[in-house]
């Protein structure tokens, strides 16, 4: 360990040197760490994680395709792992306001089948991966957010964790501690969808040049313990249609697993147009459908949370490598949208990147560009997985739910046979640019929650166990307050109060004037505000490490 002086007025920051630094202990970060140690056991690997423990910030469906795990840890099937429920039945419905039309499995392209997949808590899978990584000698530091990029000669040279103990007004409290520098020959960014440092890297190295804009959805999820009579172990059910109108993309998932657990969630595409739309309330409304509501009778809601996911697919994946590091997993955006699966590709991309890092370290290199990793992914199983579904999202966005899904299904079939009638379609606008002025839209009336099946935001956030040190600078940066009022409020009627799944943003009247209030302590780190604010006026930065949700098993 050595010390390094950087900013004169601040105390020196300690620096630690590693062969590889990894940001984020999700499936991508932990897989990369394990693969590196498998290939180069004598090289040092550190993983930083902003959650209070591994898994605390992980929220997913999740039905996972085990292709990544099979390649990484072939022994997993003979071990005690959190993958205890194999998918036993797969249902797909189109919902109307009171009815449901089942879509026969034979209509679905084979790539949509969940046969051989497992229903899991992804947080628990990450805890299992973390144990494996630590057994191989990986150092994992939960409770530390990577807050700053370190550069040397324009190459990434590692990260610095955030300072701890800064008060809301900026003064240093008793117990103030400077962040740490974690310096690496290579740094892998595994921050998941809309990673805060990954976003800076994409801009700095123009990694998005020549690509379609990344697209996103917001996924909201509840975990329920249901009455035994309602439980169908291994059942996977998806719906689209109601309660969304034909122009708004999204749908639900419902997975029965382990002991009477049902993961229910709703994904809403963030290219929606009506600023009055509330993803949270649409999710609550979805649960009241006659096909759905009975499942939760006599059950208990255990947990709640939300997280953005990437939807841009093949044509939106940025360049992955830059001097000194690379993007892996959903920080790059390898989510397969129609399959609602990204974990397998997160793991495969992490293994691919780790293999290139191990080779580079073995050759004594450091800080250069892992161009071979970027060159390899399209011809790998990741590229093949994403290529076949590349038009599903653009067709949905362009033609609406009914025609878009039908055309997307046709395109996935023809791609399975090796051709497409559409070539490669574009996504069009980034999600922040799709909102229409409120004056051109109709307000949406949502029913009051009943407290049994449907809930309000605050009682929901309570179940995410979210906790932030209250006396710290607000981690949601509003660049221009006047613009927030003149545009977000006056033109778009304050959509942040509706798209935020945690009730962080409010417009309150004070002396006849609207005032923008940010309840930052409620933030569940979903990143939706960073994506959807119509002026890109809100930037999410990591709060003090360890803050945020504490998901037990999401
Ligand atoms: C609602 C929903 C349902 C989904 N359903 C499925 C499904 O059924 N099957 C499937 O395969 N996939 C599903 N996905 C997608 C899947 O969850 C992702 O593809 C996968 O989690 C990506 O893994 P990752 O490691 O890249 O990122 P993440 O899982 O997001 O992990 C990133 C980690 O990095 C940490 N981190 C981020 N920034 C920093 C920082 N600056 N400093 C320190 N730590 C940081 C985070 O706290 C987190 O622990 C779903 C996603 C959502 C939101
Ligand atoms: S403040 Fe932003 S990141 Fe936090 S919960 Fe709300 S929308 Fe998500």
Coordinates of C-alpha atoms and ligand atoms in Angstrom, one line a residue:
X1 CA 0.0 0.0 0.0
X2 CA 1.3 3.5 -0.7
X3 CA -0.2 6.9 -0.3
X4 CA -0.7 9.5 -3.0
X5 CA -1.4 13.2 -2.7
X6 CA -3.9 14.5 -5.1
X7 CA -6.1 17.5 -4.2
X8 CA -4.0 19.9 -2.0
X9 CA -6.7 21.1 0.3
X10 CA -7.9 17.5 1.1
X11 CA -6.1 14.9 3.1
X12 CA -4.1 12.4 1.1
X13 CA -6.0 9.4 -0.3
X14 CA -4.6 6.0 0.3
X15 CA -4.0 4.0 -2.8
X16 CA -3.9 0.2 -3.3
X17 CA -2.6 -1.5 -6.4
X18 CA -4.2 -4.5 -8.1
X19 CA -3.9 -6.3 -11.3
X20 CA -7.6 -5.9 -12.0
X21 CA -10.2 -3.7 -10.4
X22 CA -13.9 -4.5 -10.9
X23 CA -16.7 -2.1 -10.2
X24 CA -19.9 -3.8 -9.1
X25 CA -20.6 -7.2 -7.6
X26 CA -23.5 -8.2 -9.8
X27 CA -23.4 -11.3 -12.0
X28 CA -21.0 -9.6 -14.5
X29 CA -18.5 -8.3 -11.9
X30 CA -18.4 -11.5 -9.9
X31 CA -18.1 -13.7 -13.0
X32 CA -15.2 -11.6 -14.3
X33 CA -13.5 -11.9 -10.9
X34 CA -13.9 -15.7 -10.8
X35 CA -12.8 -16.2 -14.4
X36 CA -9.7 -14.1 -13.8
X37 CA -8.7 -16.1 -10.8
X38 CA -9.4 -19.4 -12.7
X39 CA -7.1 -18.3 -15.5
X40 CA -4.4 -16.3 -13.5
X41 CA -4.5 -17.4 -9.9
X42 CA -1.5 -15.3 -9.0
X43 CA -3.0 -12.0 -10.2
X44 CA -4.8 -9.8 -7.7
X45 CA -8.5 -8.9 -8.2
X46 CA -10.6 -6.6 -6.2
X47 CA -14.4 -5.9 -6.5
X48 CA -16.1 -2.8 -5.1
X49 CA -19.8 -2.9 -4.4
X50 CA -22.0 0.1 -3.4
X51 CA -24.6 -2.1 -1.6
X52 CA -24.1 -2.8 2.1
X53 CA -23.5 -6.4 1.2
X54 CA -23.3 -8.4 -2.1
X55 CA -26.9 -8.8 -3.4
X56 CA -28.3 -5.8 -1.4
X57 CA -28.7 -3.8 -4.7
X58 CA -29.5 -6.7 -7.0
X59 CA -33.1 -6.8 -8.4
X60 CA -34.1 -9.0 -11.3
X61 CA -36.9 -11.3 -12.3
X62 CA -35.4 -13.8 -12.5
X63 CA -35.6 -16.7 -14.8
X64 CA -32.0 -17.4 -15.8
X65 CA -30.6 -19.3 -18.7
X66 CA -27.7 -21.3 -17.1
X67 CA -25.4 -21.2 -20.1
X68 CA -23.1 -18.7 -18.3
X69 CA -23.0 -20.6 -15.1
X70 CA -22.4 -23.9 -16.9
X71 CA -19.3 -22.4 -18.5
X72 CA -18.0 -20.7 -15.4
X73 CA -18.7 -23.3 -12.7
X74 CA -19.5 -26.6 -14.4
X75 CA -19.7 -28.1 -10.9
X76 CA -22.6 -26.0 -9.8
X77 CA -25.2 -28.6 -10.5
X78 CA -23.8 -31.0 -7.9
X79 CA -23.6 -28.2 -5.2
X80 CA -26.1 -26.6 -2.8
X81 CA -26.9 -23.5 -4.8
X82 CA -29.8 -21.0 -4.9
X83 CA -30.9 -22.5 -8.2
X84 CA -33.5 -24.8 -6.7
X85 CA -36.5 -24.3 -9.1
X86 CA -36.4 -25.5 -12.7
X87 CA -39.0 -24.0 -15.0
X88 CA -41.9 -26.5 -15.3
X89 CA -44.5 -24.6 -17.2
X90 CA -44.4 -21.5 -19.5
X91 CA -47.5 -19.3 -20.2
X92 CA -47.9 -16.2 -22.3
X93 CA -51.1 -14.1 -22.2
X94 CA -52.4 -11.0 -24.0
X95 CA -54.5 -9.2 -21.5
X96 CA -57.6 -7.1 -22.1
X97 CA -59.4 -5.1 -19.4
X98 CA -61.3 -8.2 -18.1
X99 CA -60.1 -11.1 -20.2
X100 CA -56.9 -12.9 -21.1
X101 CA -56.0 -14.6 -24.3
X102 CA -53.5 -17.4 -23.9
X103 CA -50.9 -17.6 -26.7
X104 CA -50.1 -21.2 -27.6
X105 CA -46.4 -22.2 -27.0
X106 CA -46.3 -23.5 -30.6
X107 CA -46.7 -19.8 -31.8
X108 CA -43.5 -18.8 -30.0
X109 CA -40.1 -18.9 -31.7
X110 CA -38.0 -21.6 -30.0
X111 CA -35.6 -19.0 -28.6
X112 CA -38.5 -17.9 -26.3
X113 CA -38.8 -21.3 -24.6
X114 CA -37.8 -21.4 -20.9
X115 CA -37.2 -25.1 -20.9
X116 CA -34.0 -25.8 -19.0
X117 CA -34.0 -22.5 -17.2
X118 CA -34.2 -21.8 -13.5
X119 CA -36.3 -19.4 -11.4
X120 CA -34.0 -17.7 -8.8
X121 CA -33.4 -14.7 -6.6
X122 CA -30.5 -13.1 -8.5
X123 CA -29.3 -11.5 -5.3
X124 CA -28.9 -15.0 -3.8
X125 CA -27.1 -16.2 -7.0
X126 CA -24.7 -13.2 -6.5
X127 CA -24.1 -14.2 -2.9
X128 CA -23.2 -17.7 -4.1
X129 CA -20.9 -16.3 -6.8
X130 CA -19.2 -14.1 -4.2
X131 CA -18.5 -17.1 -2.0
X132 CA -16.9 -18.8 -5.0
X133 CA -14.9 -15.7 -5.8
X134 CA -13.6 -15.2 -2.3
X135 CA -12.6 -18.9 -2.1
X136 CA -10.4 -18.2 -5.1
X137 CA -8.8 -15.2 -3.4
X138 CA -10.8 -12.3 -4.8
X139 CA -11.1 -9.3 -2.4
X140 CA -14.6 -8.0 -2.3
X141 CA -15.4 -4.6 -0.6
X142 CA -19.1 -4.1 -0.1
X143 CA -20.3 -0.8 1.2
X144 CA -17.9 1.2 -1.1
X145 CA -19.2 3.1 -4.1
X146 CA -16.8 3.8 -7.0
X147 CA -17.3 7.5 -7.2
X148 CA -14.5 8.8 -9.4
X149 CA -12.5 7.6 -12.4
X150 CA -8.7 7.7 -12.2
X151 CA -6.7 8.4 -15.3
X152 CA -3.0 8.1 -16.3
X153 CA -2.0 9.4 -19.8
X154 CA -5.7 9.3 -20.8
X155 CA -6.0 5.6 -19.9
X156 CA -8.2 4.5 -17.0
X157 CA -6.0 3.6 -14.1
X158 CA -8.6 2.6 -11.6
X159 CA -11.3 4.2 -9.4
X160 CA -11.6 6.1 -6.2
X161 CA -14.3 5.3 -3.7
X162 CA -16.4 8.2 -2.3
X163 CA -15.4 10.2 0.8
X164 CA -17.5 9.3 3.9
X165 CA -18.7 11.7 6.5
X166 CA -19.6 14.8 4.4
X167 CA -22.6 16.7 5.7
X168 CA -25.5 18.0 3.6
X169 CA -24.0 21.5 3.6
X170 CA -20.6 20.1 2.5
X171 CA -18.7 20.4 5.8
X172 CA -16.7 17.4 7.1
X173 CA -18.4 15.7 10.0
X174 CA -16.6 14.0 12.9
X175 CA -15.4 10.7 11.5
X176 CA -14.9 12.1 8.0
X177 CA -12.8 9.7 6.0
X178 CA -11.2 10.2 2.6
X179 CA -12.1 7.7 -0.1
X180 CA -9.5 5.1 -1.3
X181 CA -7.8 4.8 -4.6
X182 CA -8.0 1.4 -6.1
X183 CA -5.5 1.3 -8.9
X184 CA -5.5 -1.4 -11.5
X185 CA -3.6 -2.5 -14.6
X186 CA -7.1 -3.0 -16.0
X187 CA -10.5 -1.8 -14.7
X188 CA -13.7 -3.6 -15.6
X189 CA -17.0 -1.7 -15.2
X190 CA -19.9 -4.0 -14.2
X191 CA -22.3 -1.4 -12.8
X192 CA -25.4 -2.7 -14.5
X193 CA -27.9 -0.6 -16.5
X194 CA -27.0 3.1 -16.6
X195 CA -23.9 2.8 -14.5
X196 CA -22.8 6.2 -13.3
X197 CA -19.1 5.8 -14.2
X198 CA -19.9 3.8 -17.3
X199 CA -22.0 6.7 -18.5
X200 CA -18.9 9.1 -18.1
X201 CA -16.7 6.6 -19.9
X202 CA -19.2 6.2 -22.8
X203 CA -19.1 10.0 -23.2
X204 CA -15.4 10.5 -22.6
X205 CA -14.3 7.9 -25.1
X206 CA -17.3 8.4 -27.4
X207 CA -18.1 4.7 -27.1
X208 CA -21.6 5.3 -28.5
X209 CA -20.3 6.7 -31.7
X210 CA -22.0 5.1 -34.7
X211 CA -24.4 3.1 -32.4
X212 CA -28.2 3.5 -31.9
X213 CA -29.1 5.3 -28.6
X214 CA -29.3 2.9 -25.6
X215 CA -33.0 2.2 -24.7
X216 CA -34.3 1.4 -21.3
X217 CA -37.2 0.1 -19.3
X218 CA -38.1 0.4 -15.7
X219 CA -38.8 -2.9 -13.9
X220 CA -40.8 -2.9 -10.7
X221 CA -41.0 -6.0 -8.6
X222 CA -42.7 -7.4 -5.5
X223 CA -41.9 -10.6 -3.8
X224 CA -44.9 -12.4 -2.3
X225 CA -45.4 -15.5 -0.1
X226 CA -48.6 -16.9 -1.5
X227 CA -51.2 -19.3 0.0
X228 CA -50.1 -22.9 -0.8
X229 CA -53.3 -23.4 -2.9
X230 CA -52.2 -20.6 -5.3
X231 CA -48.7 -21.9 -5.7
X232 CA -47.5 -23.7 -8.9
X233 CA -43.8 -24.4 -8.4
X234 CA -41.8 -23.7 -11.6
X235 CA -44.6 -21.8 -13.4
X236 CA -43.4 -18.9 -15.5
X237 CA -46.1 -16.5 -16.8
X238 CA -45.7 -13.4 -18.9
X239 CA -48.4 -10.9 -20.1
X240 CA -48.6 -7.9 -22.3
X241 CA -51.4 -5.5 -23.1
X242 CA -53.7 -4.2 -20.3
X243 CA -53.3 -2.0 -18.3
X244 CA -51.1 -0.3 -20.9
X245 CA -52.6 1.2 -24.1
X246 CA -51.4 0.0 -27.5
X247 CA -48.8 2.8 -27.8
X248 CA -47.1 2.1 -24.5
X249 CA -44.7 -0.8 -24.4
X250 CA -44.3 -3.2 -21.4
X251 CA -45.6 -6.2 -19.7
X252 CA -45.6 -8.4 -16.6
X253 CA -43.8 -11.4 -15.2
X254 CA -44.9 -13.8 -12.6
X255 CA -42.6 -16.6 -11.4
X256 CA -43.5 -19.3 -8.8
X257 CA -40.4 -20.7 -7.1
X258 CA -38.8 -22.1 -3.9
X259 CA -41.3 -22.4 -1.0
X260 CA -44.6 -20.6 -2.0
X261 CA -42.7 -17.6 -3.3
X262 CA -44.0 -15.6 -6.3
X263 CA -42.0 -12.9 -7.9
X264 CA -44.4 -10.5 -9.6
X265 CA -43.2 -7.6 -11.7
X266 CA -43.9 -5.1 -14.4
X267 CA -41.6 -3.7 -17.0
X268 CA -42.5 -0.5 -18.7
X269 CA -40.5 0.8 -21.7
X270 CA -39.1 4.2 -20.9
X271 CA -39.9 5.5 -24.4
X272 CA -43.5 6.2 -23.1
X273 CA -45.0 9.5 -24.2
X274 CA -47.7 10.6 -21.7
X275 CA -46.0 12.4 -18.8
X276 CA -49.0 11.6 -16.7
X277 CA -48.2 7.9 -16.8
X278 CA -47.0 6.3 -13.6
X279 CA -45.1 3.0 -13.9
X280 CA -45.7 2.3 -10.2
X281 CA -49.5 2.7 -10.5
X282 CA -49.7 0.7 -13.7
X283 CA -48.0 -2.1 -11.8
X284 CA -50.4 -1.9 -9.0
X285 CA -53.3 -1.8 -11.4
X286 CA -52.0 -4.9 -13.3
X287 CA -52.3 -6.9 -10.1
X288 CA -56.1 -6.3 -10.0
X289 CA -56.7 -8.1 -13.3
X290 CA -59.1 -11.1 -12.9
X291 CA -56.4 -13.5 -14.2
X292 CA -53.9 -12.2 -11.6
X293 CA -55.6 -11.0 -8.4
X294 CA -56.6 -14.4 -7.0
X295 CA -52.9 -15.5 -6.9
X296 CA -52.3 -13.1 -4.0
X297 CA -55.4 -13.8 -2.0
X298 CA -54.3 -14.9 1.5
X299 CA -50.7 -14.1 0.6
X300 CA -48.2 -11.6 2.1
X301 CA -46.1 -9.1 0.3
X302 CA -42.5 -9.5 1.5
X303 CA -40.4 -7.1 -0.5
X304 CA -40.5 -4.3 -3.1
X305 CA -38.0 -2.7 -5.4
X306 CA -37.3 -1.3 -8.8
X307 CA -34.4 -1.1 -11.3
X308 CA -33.8 0.1 -14.8
X309 CA -32.9 -2.4 -17.5
X310 CA -31.4 -2.0 -20.9
X311 CA -33.5 -2.6 -24.0
X312 CA -31.4 -1.3 -26.9
X313 CA -30.0 -4.7 -27.7
X314 CA -27.5 -5.5 -30.6
X315 CA -27.6 -2.1 -32.3
X316 CA -27.1 -0.1 -29.1
X317 CA -24.2 -1.9 -27.6
X318 CA -21.4 0.7 -27.3
X319 CA -17.8 0.0 -28.1
X320 CA -16.7 -2.1 -25.1
X321 CA -13.0 -1.3 -24.7
X322 CA -11.0 1.8 -24.0
X323 CA -7.5 2.3 -22.8
X324 CA -7.2 0.6 -19.4
X325 CA -10.5 -1.1 -19.2
X326 CA -13.8 -2.3 -20.5
X327 CA -17.6 -2.4 -20.0
X328 CA -19.1 -5.7 -19.1
X329 CA -22.7 -6.9 -18.5
X330 CA -25.6 -4.5 -18.5
X331 CA -23.3 -1.5 -18.1
X332 CA -22.8 -2.2 -21.8
X333 CA -26.4 -3.5 -22.3
X334 CA -26.6 -7.1 -23.3
X335 CA -30.2 -7.7 -22.3
X336 CA -32.3 -9.8 -24.6
X337 CA -35.6 -7.9 -24.5
X338 CA -38.2 -10.4 -25.7
X339 CA -36.7 -13.1 -23.5
X340 CA -36.4 -10.5 -20.6
X341 CA -33.0 -12.0 -19.9
X342 CA -29.7 -10.4 -19.4
X343 CA -27.9 -12.4 -16.8
X344 CA -26.6 -15.1 -19.1
X345 CA -25.1 -12.5 -21.4
X346 CA -23.8 -10.4 -18.5
X347 CA -21.9 -13.5 -17.4
X348 CA -20.7 -14.5 -20.9
X349 CA -19.4 -10.9 -21.6
X350 CA -17.6 -10.9 -18.2
X351 CA -15.9 -14.2 -19.1
X352 CA -14.9 -12.9 -22.5
X353 CA -13.5 -9.7 -21.0
X354 CA -11.7 -11.6 -18.3
X355 CA -10.0 -13.9 -20.8
X356 CA -8.6 -10.9 -22.7
X357 CA -7.5 -9.3 -19.4
X358 CA -5.7 -12.5 -18.3
X359 CA -3.9 -12.8 -21.7
X360 CA -2.9 -9.1 -21.5
X361 CA -1.6 -9.6 -17.9
X362 CA 0.2 -12.7 -18.9
X363 CA 2.0 -10.8 -21.6
X364 CA 3.0 -8.1 -19.1
X365 CA 0.8 -5.5 -20.6
X366 CA -1.2 -2.8 -18.7
X367 CA -3.4 0.2 -19.4
X368 CA -3.8 -0.5 -23.1
X369 CA -7.0 -1.2 -24.9
X370 CA -8.5 -4.7 -24.9
X371 CA -9.6 -4.3 -28.5
X372 CA -9.8 -8.1 -28.9
X373 CA -12.7 -8.2 -26.4
X374 CA -14.7 -5.6 -28.4
X375 CA -13.9 -7.4 -31.6
X376 CA -15.1 -10.8 -30.3
X377 CA -18.6 -10.3 -28.8
X378 CA -20.6 -10.2 -32.0
X379 CA -19.4 -13.6 -33.2
X380 CA -19.8 -15.1 -29.7
X381 CA -23.0 -16.6 -28.3
X382 CA -23.9 -13.1 -27.0
X383 CA -23.9 -11.7 -30.5
X384 CA -25.9 -14.6 -31.8
X385 CA -28.4 -14.3 -29.0
X386 CA -29.0 -10.6 -29.5
X387 CA -28.8 -10.6 -33.3
X388 CA -32.0 -12.8 -33.7
X389 CA -34.1 -10.5 -31.6
X390 CA -32.6 -7.1 -32.7
X391 CA -35.9 -5.9 -34.3
X392 CA -38.3 -6.9 -31.6
X393 CA -38.0 -3.7 -29.6
X394 CA -37.9 -1.2 -32.6
X395 CA -41.0 -3.0 -34.2
X396 CA -42.8 -2.7 -30.9
X397 CA -41.9 1.0 -30.6
X398 CA -42.9 1.8 -34.2
X399 CA -46.1 -0.2 -34.6
X400 CA -47.5 -0.4 -31.0
X401 CA -48.1 -3.5 -28.9
X402 CA -50.4 -5.6 -31.1
X403 CA -48.9 -5.2 -34.6
X404 CA -45.4 -4.7 -33.1
X405 CA -45.4 -8.0 -31.1
X406 CA -46.9 -9.9 -34.1
X407 CA -44.2 -8.5 -36.5
X408 CA -41.5 -9.0 -33.8
X409 CA -42.6 -12.6 -33.5
X410 CA -42.5 -13.1 -37.3
X411 CA -39.0 -11.5 -37.4
X412 CA -37.7 -13.7 -34.6
X413 CA -39.0 -16.8 -36.5
X414 CA -37.4 -15.7 -39.8
X415 CA -34.1 -14.9 -38.0
X416 CA -34.2 -18.4 -36.5
X417 CA -34.2 -19.6 -40.1
X418 CA -31.4 -17.2 -40.9
X419 CA -32.9 -14.1 -42.5
X420 CA -35.0 -11.0 -41.7
X421 CA -37.5 -9.1 -43.8
X422 CA -36.5 -5.9 -41.9
X423 CA -32.7 -5.8 -42.0
X424 CA -31.6 -4.0 -38.8
X425 CA -34.1 -1.4 -37.6
X426 CA -33.2 1.8 -35.8
X427 CA -34.5 2.8 -32.3
X428 CA -35.1 6.4 -33.1
X429 CA -35.1 8.9 -30.2
X430 CA -33.4 8.3 -26.9
X431 CA -36.0 7.8 -24.1
X432 CA -35.7 11.2 -22.5
X433 CA -36.8 12.8 -25.8
X434 CA -40.1 10.8 -26.2
X435 CA -42.3 12.7 -23.7
X436 CA -45.0 14.9 -25.1
X437 CA -46.0 18.2 -23.5
X438 CA -48.6 17.6 -20.9
X439 CA -51.0 20.0 -22.7
X440 CA -51.2 17.4 -25.5
X441 CA -51.9 14.4 -23.1
X442 CA -54.7 13.3 -20.9
X443 CA -54.2 12.9 -17.2
X444 CA -54.6 9.3 -16.0
X445 CA -56.8 8.5 -13.0
X446 CA -55.4 5.8 -10.8
X447 CA -57.5 4.1 -8.1
X448 CA -56.5 4.5 -4.5
X449 CA -54.6 1.5 -3.1
X450 CA -56.5 -1.0 -0.9
X451 CA -53.5 -1.9 1.3
X452 CA -54.0 -5.6 0.6
X453 CA -53.3 -6.2 -3.1
X454 CA -52.4 -2.7 -4.1
X455 CA -50.1 -0.3 -2.2
X456 CA -48.8 3.3 -2.1
X457 CA -45.2 4.2 -2.8
X458 CA -44.1 4.9 0.8
X459 CA -45.3 1.6 2.3
X460 CA -43.6 -0.1 -0.7
X461 CA -40.2 1.7 -0.2
X462 CA -40.4 0.6 3.4
X463 CA -40.2 -3.0 2.1
X464 CA -37.1 -2.3 0.1
X465 CA -35.3 -1.6 3.5
X466 CA -33.8 1.5 1.9
X467 CA -31.5 3.4 4.2
X468 CA -29.2 6.4 3.5
X469 CA -27.2 8.5 5.9
X470 CA -29.6 11.5 6.0
X471 CA -26.9 14.2 6.6
X472 CA -25.0 13.9 3.3
X473 CA -25.0 15.8 0.1
X474 CA -28.0 15.0 -2.2
X475 CA -26.9 12.4 -4.7
X476 CA -29.4 13.5 -7.3
X477 CA -27.8 16.5 -9.0
X478 CA -30.2 18.9 -10.7
X479 CA -28.0 20.9 -13.1
X480 CA -30.4 23.8 -13.6
X481 CA -33.2 24.4 -11.1
X482 CA -34.8 27.1 -13.2
X483 CA -35.0 24.7 -16.2
X484 CA -36.6 22.1 -13.9
X485 CA -39.4 24.6 -13.2
X486 CA -39.8 26.0 -16.6
X487 CA -39.7 22.7 -18.5
X488 CA -40.1 19.6 -16.3
X489 CA -42.9 21.3 -14.3
X490 CA -44.5 23.8 -16.6
X491 CA -44.3 21.9 -19.9
X492 CA -44.4 18.3 -18.7
X493 CA -46.4 18.6 -15.5
X494 CA -43.7 17.1 -13.3
X495 CA -43.3 13.5 -14.5
X496 CA -40.5 12.8 -12.0
X497 CA -43.2 12.6 -9.3
X498 CA -44.7 9.7 -11.3
X499 CA -41.8 7.8 -12.9
X500 CA -39.8 7.7 -9.7
X501 CA -40.8 4.4 -8.1
X502 CA -39.8 5.5 -4.6
X503 CA -41.5 8.9 -4.2
X504 CA -38.2 10.8 -4.2
X505 CA -39.4 13.8 -6.3
X506 CA -42.3 16.1 -5.4
X507 CA -43.5 19.4 -6.6
X508 CA -45.0 21.2 -3.6
X509 CA -46.7 24.6 -3.6
X510 CA -45.0 27.2 -1.4
X511 CA -46.3 30.7 -1.3
X512 CA -48.1 30.1 -4.5
X513 CA -44.9 28.8 -6.3
X514 CA -44.0 25.3 -7.2
X515 CA -40.9 24.0 -5.4
X516 CA -39.0 20.9 -6.4
X517 CA -38.4 18.7 -3.4
X518 CA -35.9 15.7 -3.5
X519 CA -36.4 13.1 -0.8
X520 CA -33.0 11.5 -1.6
X521 CA -33.1 9.1 1.3
X522 CA -35.8 7.1 -0.4
X523 CA -33.9 6.4 -3.6
X524 CA -33.7 2.7 -4.5
X525 CA -31.0 3.4 -7.1
X526 CA -33.1 2.4 -10.1
X527 CA -31.6 5.2 -12.3
X528 CA -34.8 6.1 -14.0
X529 CA -34.5 9.8 -13.3
X530 CA -31.1 9.9 -15.0
X531 CA -32.6 8.3 -18.0
X532 CA -36.1 9.8 -18.4
X533 CA -35.8 13.5 -17.2
X534 CA -36.9 15.2 -20.4
X535 CA -33.9 17.7 -20.3
X536 CA -31.3 15.3 -19.0
X537 CA -31.1 17.8 -16.1
X538 CA -30.9 15.1 -13.4
X539 CA -27.7 13.1 -12.8
X540 CA -27.6 10.2 -10.4
X541 CA -24.3 9.9 -8.6
X542 CA -23.5 7.3 -5.9
X543 CA -24.4 8.4 -2.4
X544 CA -22.2 7.4 0.5
X545 CA -21.2 3.7 0.2
X546 CA -23.6 1.3 1.8
X547 CA -26.6 3.5 1.3
X548 CA -29.6 2.5 -0.8
X549 CA -31.9 -0.5 -0.7
X550 CA -31.1 -3.6 1.3
X551 CA -32.9 -6.3 -0.8
X552 CA -32.7 -9.6 1.1
X553 CA -33.5 -11.8 -2.0
X554 CA -34.6 -9.8 -5.0
Ligands
LIG1 C1 -37.2 -6.2 -13.2 C2 -36.2 -6.9 -13.9 C3 -36.4 -8.2 -14.3 C4 -35.4 -9.0 -14.9 N1 -35.6 -10.3 -15.2 C5 -34.6 -11.0 -15.7 C6 -34.8 -12.4 -15.9 O1 -35.8 -13.0 -15.6 N2 -33.7 -13.1 -16.3 C7 -32.5 -12.6 -16.7 O2 -31.6 -13.2 -17.1 N3 -32.3 -11.2 -16.5 C8 -33.3 -10.4 -16.1 N4 -33.1 -9.1 -15.9 C9 -31.9 -8.5 -16.3 C10 -30.8 -8.9 -15.3 O3 -31.1 -8.5 -14.0 C11 -29.5 -8.1 -15.7 O4 -29.2 -8.5 -17.0 C12 -28.3 -8.5 -14.8 O5 -28.6 -8.2 -13.5 C13 -27.1 -7.7 -15.3 O6 -26.0 -8.0 -14.4 P1 -24.9 -6.9 -14.2 O7 -23.9 -7.6 -13.3 O8 -24.4 -6.4 -15.5 O9 -25.6 -5.7 -13.4 P2 -26.4 -5.6 -12.1 O10 -27.1 -6.9 -11.8 O11 -27.2 -4.4 -12.2 O12 -25.3 -5.4 -11.0 C14 -24.5 -4.3 -10.9 C15 -23.9 -4.2 -9.5 O13 -22.9 -3.1 -9.5 C16 -23.2 -2.3 -8.3 N5 -22.7 -1.0 -8.7 C17 -23.2 -0.2 -9.6 N6 -22.5 1.0 -9.7 C18 -21.6 0.9 -8.8 C19 -20.5 1.8 -8.3 N7 -20.3 3.0 -9.0 N8 -19.7 1.4 -7.3 C20 -19.9 0.2 -6.7 N9 -20.9 -0.7 -7.1 C21 -21.7 -0.3 -8.1 C22 -24.6 -2.4 -8.1 O14 -24.9 -2.1 -6.7 C23 -24.9 -3.9 -8.4 O15 -24.7 -4.7 -7.3 C24 -34.1 -8.3 -15.2 C25 -33.9 -7.0 -14.9 C26 -34.9 -6.3 -14.2 C27 -34.6 -4.9 -13.7
LIG2 S1 -34.5 9.1 -7.4 FE1 -34.1 8.3 -9.5 S2 -32.8 6.5 -9.1 FE2 -33.7 7.0 -7.2 S3 -35.5 5.7 -7.1 FE3 -36.2 7.7 -7.9 S4 -36.0 7.5 -10.1 FE4 -34.9 5.8 -9.2

